[in-house]
C-alpha atoms as one frame of an Amber mdcrd trajectory, in Angstrom:
protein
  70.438 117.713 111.775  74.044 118.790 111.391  75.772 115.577 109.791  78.869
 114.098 107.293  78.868 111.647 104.860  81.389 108.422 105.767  82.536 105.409
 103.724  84.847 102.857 103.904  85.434 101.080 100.915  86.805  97.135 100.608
  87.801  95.000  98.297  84.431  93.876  97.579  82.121  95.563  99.696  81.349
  99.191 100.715  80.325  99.801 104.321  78.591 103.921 104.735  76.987 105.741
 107.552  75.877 109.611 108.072  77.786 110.525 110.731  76.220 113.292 113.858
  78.650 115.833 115.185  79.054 113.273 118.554  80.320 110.541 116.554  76.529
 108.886 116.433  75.604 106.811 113.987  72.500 108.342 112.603  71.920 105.937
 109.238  74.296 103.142 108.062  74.369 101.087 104.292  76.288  98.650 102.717
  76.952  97.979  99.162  79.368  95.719  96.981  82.013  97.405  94.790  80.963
  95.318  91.687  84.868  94.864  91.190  83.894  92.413  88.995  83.233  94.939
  86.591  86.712  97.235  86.868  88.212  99.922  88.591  85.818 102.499  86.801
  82.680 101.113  87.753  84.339 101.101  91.071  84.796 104.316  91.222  80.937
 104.614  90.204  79.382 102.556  92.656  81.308 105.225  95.225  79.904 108.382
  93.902  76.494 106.459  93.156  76.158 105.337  96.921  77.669 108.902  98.095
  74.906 110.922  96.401  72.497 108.133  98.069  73.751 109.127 101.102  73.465
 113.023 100.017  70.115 112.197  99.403  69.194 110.291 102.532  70.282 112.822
 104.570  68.382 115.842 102.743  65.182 113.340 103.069  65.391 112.364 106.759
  68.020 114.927 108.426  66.148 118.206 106.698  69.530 118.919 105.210  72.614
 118.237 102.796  76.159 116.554 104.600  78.402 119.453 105.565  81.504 117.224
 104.402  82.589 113.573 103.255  85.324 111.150 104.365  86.149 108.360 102.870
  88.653 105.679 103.573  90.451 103.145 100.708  92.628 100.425 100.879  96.636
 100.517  98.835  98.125 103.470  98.445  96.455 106.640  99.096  98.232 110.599
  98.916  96.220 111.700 101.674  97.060 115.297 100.509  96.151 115.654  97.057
  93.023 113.333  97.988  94.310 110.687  95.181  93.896 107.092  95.763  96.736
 106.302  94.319  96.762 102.598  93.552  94.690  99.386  94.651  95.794  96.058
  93.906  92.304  94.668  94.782  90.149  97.061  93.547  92.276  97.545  90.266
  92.927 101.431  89.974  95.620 103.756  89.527  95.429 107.658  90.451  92.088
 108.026  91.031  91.558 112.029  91.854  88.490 110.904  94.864  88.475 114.045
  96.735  88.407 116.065  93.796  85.327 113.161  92.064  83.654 113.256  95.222
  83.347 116.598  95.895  82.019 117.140  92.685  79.208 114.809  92.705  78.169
 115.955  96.148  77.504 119.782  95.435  81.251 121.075  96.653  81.384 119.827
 100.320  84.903 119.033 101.342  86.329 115.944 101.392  88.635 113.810 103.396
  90.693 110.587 101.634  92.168 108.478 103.968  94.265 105.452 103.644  91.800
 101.934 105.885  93.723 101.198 108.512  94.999 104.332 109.634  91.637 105.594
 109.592  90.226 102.431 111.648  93.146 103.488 114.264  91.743 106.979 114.549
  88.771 105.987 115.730  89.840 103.171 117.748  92.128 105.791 119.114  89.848
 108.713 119.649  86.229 106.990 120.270  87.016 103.135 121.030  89.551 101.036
 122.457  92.273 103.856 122.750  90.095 106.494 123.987  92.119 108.732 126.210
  95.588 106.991 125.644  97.784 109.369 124.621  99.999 106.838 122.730  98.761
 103.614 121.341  99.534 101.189 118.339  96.331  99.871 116.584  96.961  96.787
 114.490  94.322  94.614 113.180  95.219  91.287 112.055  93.081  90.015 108.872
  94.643  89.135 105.204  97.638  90.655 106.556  98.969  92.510 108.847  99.258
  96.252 109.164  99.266  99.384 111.524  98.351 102.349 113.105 100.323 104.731
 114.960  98.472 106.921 117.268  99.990 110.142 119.135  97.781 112.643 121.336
  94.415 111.745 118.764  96.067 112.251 115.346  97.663 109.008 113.347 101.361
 109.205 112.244 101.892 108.329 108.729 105.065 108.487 108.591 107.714 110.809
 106.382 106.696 108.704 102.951 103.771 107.327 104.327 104.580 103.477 105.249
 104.260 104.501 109.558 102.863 101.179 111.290 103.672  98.506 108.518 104.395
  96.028 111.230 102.980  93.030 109.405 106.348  93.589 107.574 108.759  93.443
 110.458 111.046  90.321 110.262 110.194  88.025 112.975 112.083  84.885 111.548
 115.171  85.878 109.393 115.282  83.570 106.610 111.768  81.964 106.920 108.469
  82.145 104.643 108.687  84.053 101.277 106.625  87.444 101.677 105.180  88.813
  98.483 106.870  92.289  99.555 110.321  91.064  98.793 111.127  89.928 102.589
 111.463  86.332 103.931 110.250  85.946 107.612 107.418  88.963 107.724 105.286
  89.139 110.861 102.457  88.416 108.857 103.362  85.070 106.744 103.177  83.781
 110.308 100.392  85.555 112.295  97.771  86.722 109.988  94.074  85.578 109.900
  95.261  84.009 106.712  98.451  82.906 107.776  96.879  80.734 110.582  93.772
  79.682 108.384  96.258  78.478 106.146  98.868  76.457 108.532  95.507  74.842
 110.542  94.082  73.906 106.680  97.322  72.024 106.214  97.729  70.260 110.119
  94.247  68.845 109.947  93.818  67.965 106.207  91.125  70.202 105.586  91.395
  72.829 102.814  88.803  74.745 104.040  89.574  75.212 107.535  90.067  78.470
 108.414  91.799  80.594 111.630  87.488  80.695 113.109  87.797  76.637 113.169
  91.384  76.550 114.792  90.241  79.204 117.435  86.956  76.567 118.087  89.850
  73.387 117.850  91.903  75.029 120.433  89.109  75.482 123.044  88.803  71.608
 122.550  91.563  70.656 123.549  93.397  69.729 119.561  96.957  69.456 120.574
  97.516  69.900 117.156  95.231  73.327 116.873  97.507  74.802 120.030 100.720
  73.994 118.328  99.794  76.212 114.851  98.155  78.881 117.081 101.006  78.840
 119.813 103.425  78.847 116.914 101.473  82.381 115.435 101.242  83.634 119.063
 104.581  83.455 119.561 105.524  85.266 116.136 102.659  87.943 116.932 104.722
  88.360 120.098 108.117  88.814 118.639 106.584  91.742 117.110 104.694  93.452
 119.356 107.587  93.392 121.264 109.947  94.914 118.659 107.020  97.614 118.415
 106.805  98.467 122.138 110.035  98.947 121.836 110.094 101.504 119.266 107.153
 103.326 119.910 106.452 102.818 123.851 102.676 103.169 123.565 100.264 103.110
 126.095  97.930 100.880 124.880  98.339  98.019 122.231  94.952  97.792 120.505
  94.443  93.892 118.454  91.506  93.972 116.123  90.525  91.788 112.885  89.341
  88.980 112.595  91.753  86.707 114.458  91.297  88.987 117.321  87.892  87.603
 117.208  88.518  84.613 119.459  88.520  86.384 122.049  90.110  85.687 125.120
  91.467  82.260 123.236  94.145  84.927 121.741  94.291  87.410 124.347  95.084
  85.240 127.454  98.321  83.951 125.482  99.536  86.957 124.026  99.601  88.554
 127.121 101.431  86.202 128.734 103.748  86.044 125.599 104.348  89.698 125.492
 105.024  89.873 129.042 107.881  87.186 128.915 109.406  89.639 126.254 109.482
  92.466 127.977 112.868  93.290 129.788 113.221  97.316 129.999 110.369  98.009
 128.638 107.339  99.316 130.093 104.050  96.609 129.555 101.484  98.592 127.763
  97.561  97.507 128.340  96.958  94.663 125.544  93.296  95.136 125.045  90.569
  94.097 121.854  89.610  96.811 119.509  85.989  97.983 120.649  84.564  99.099
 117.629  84.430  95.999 115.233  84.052  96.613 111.574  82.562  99.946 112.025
  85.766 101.304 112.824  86.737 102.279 109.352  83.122 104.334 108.700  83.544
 105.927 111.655  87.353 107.171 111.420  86.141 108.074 107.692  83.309 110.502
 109.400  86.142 112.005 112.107  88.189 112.513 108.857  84.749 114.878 107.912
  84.295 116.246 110.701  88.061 117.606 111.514  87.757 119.350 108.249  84.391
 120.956 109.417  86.264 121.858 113.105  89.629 122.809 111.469  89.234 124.795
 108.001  91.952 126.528 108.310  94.916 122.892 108.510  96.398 122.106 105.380
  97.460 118.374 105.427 100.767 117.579 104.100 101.056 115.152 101.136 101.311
 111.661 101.873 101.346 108.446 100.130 100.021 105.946 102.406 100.067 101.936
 101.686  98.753  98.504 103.537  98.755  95.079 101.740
């Protein structure tokens, strides 16, 4: 069977599939990075579980990938297929496409940058499927974004399209490691909330999960820190809508994992925003943490169903 190779690649775990021409999942893995031991046995554990893959698929499919995707986290020049530089993972210029291809027999290879290539399949196969505008943004660690237009995600001129986790939503306020005070997410991150709840209730090791469960309960004290990163979250959806007028906003991550708990609110705190604008559906991202393996495998696939595009260099970053 006709199939792609497909990895997405954290800061300390791997998630892989092989990837059928419908989008089907026909065999998924997970691995860690051993980041523990440095960038270059990084970059080993990658081609290692790749040629796993390779294998798998000759084994149990009756035949070698056609092509590989693969999508990293930092910066990432899309068109050379470099990964440029990863804070967590500890590497600088990292020539992937050209490693990959290499250790996989000569198939092409897509590089793309995480959460661009989570919004392409949100876009094309989840959430977003059939909106010809949307704005994917998953809130984690941070904050960042994807810009979707007519199945294709906008990177921008120098690469830094979507990076709405560093709008300013409170001019003056929190320090932000990129330079900024006030970002979008020093106030409605996963870790942003984790953090504010740790420090309401006295409990270092709360996290956003408990203040989601404390605000179903009633905490008055749990709906003031998550009201507070509602309203932030807001303010910047807003300024987004704005900008971009898409269709659909699409909220993933894992604060988007509470469910209605967040969704009810930010509705309601989007649509008191609005004045001109036009409301755009504000709906959960439907594919979970597959989202990355799967955009990595569309990556695959588009250079299977379009030989003949040459991508234009990018350098692509998320924090």
């Amino acid at each position: 069977m006709r199939h792609v190779i497909a990895l997405d690649v954290g800061g300390t775990g791997m998630k892989a599939a092989l990837v059928g021409s419908e989008g089907e999942l026909l065999h998924q893995a997970r691995r860690a990075t051993g980041r523990q031991r440095g960038p270059d046995a990084v970059v080993d554990a990658i081609l290692d579980f790749a040629a796993e893959l390779r294998a798998y698929g000759e084994h149990h499919l009756g035949e070698s990938a056609a092509a590989a995707g693969v999508a990293v986290p930092g910066i990432v020049d899309a068109g050379r297929g470099v990964a440029v530089y990863s804070a967590n993972l500890g590497w600088r210029d990292v020539p992937m496409r050209r490693l990959l291809g290499d250790r996989l027999g000569g198939v092409p290879v897509a590089l793309g940058h995480d959460v661009r290539t989570g919004g392409l399949a949100e876009g094309r196969i989840g959430a977003g499927q059939g909106a010809d505008r949307f704005l994917f943004v998953p809130l984690g660690t941070g904050i960042a974004g994807a810009i979707g237009i007519d199945g294709g995600v906008e990177a921008g001129a120098h690469g830094f399209a979507g990076e709405i986790g560093h709008v300013v939503v409170r001019p003056g306020g929190t320090p932000c490691p990129c330079g900024q005070h006030g970002c979008l997410e020093r106030y409605a991150s996963a870790a942003a909330v984790s953090q504010a709840w740790a420090e309401a209730c006295g409990d270092p090791a709360a996290d956003a999960a408990d203040c989601a469960k404390a605000v179903e309960s009633g905490d008055a004290r749990a709906r003031e820190v998550w009201q507070d990163a509602i309203d932030a979250l807001a303010d910047g959806l807003v300024t987004a809508l704005t900008l971009l007028d898409p269709r659909t906003l699409i909220i993933g991550g894992g604060l988007a994992e509470a469910g209605e708990t967040l969704f009810t609110p930010l509705r309601a705190a989007v649509e008191r925003r609005v004045t001109f604008q036009k409301l755009p559906s504000l709906v959960p991202a439907a594919l979970g943490d597959t989202a990355g393996c799967l955009g990595a495998g569309l990556l695959a696939w588009d250079l299977l169903n379009q030989p003949t595009t040459t991508s234009r260099p990018t350098s692509e970053v998320t924090t």
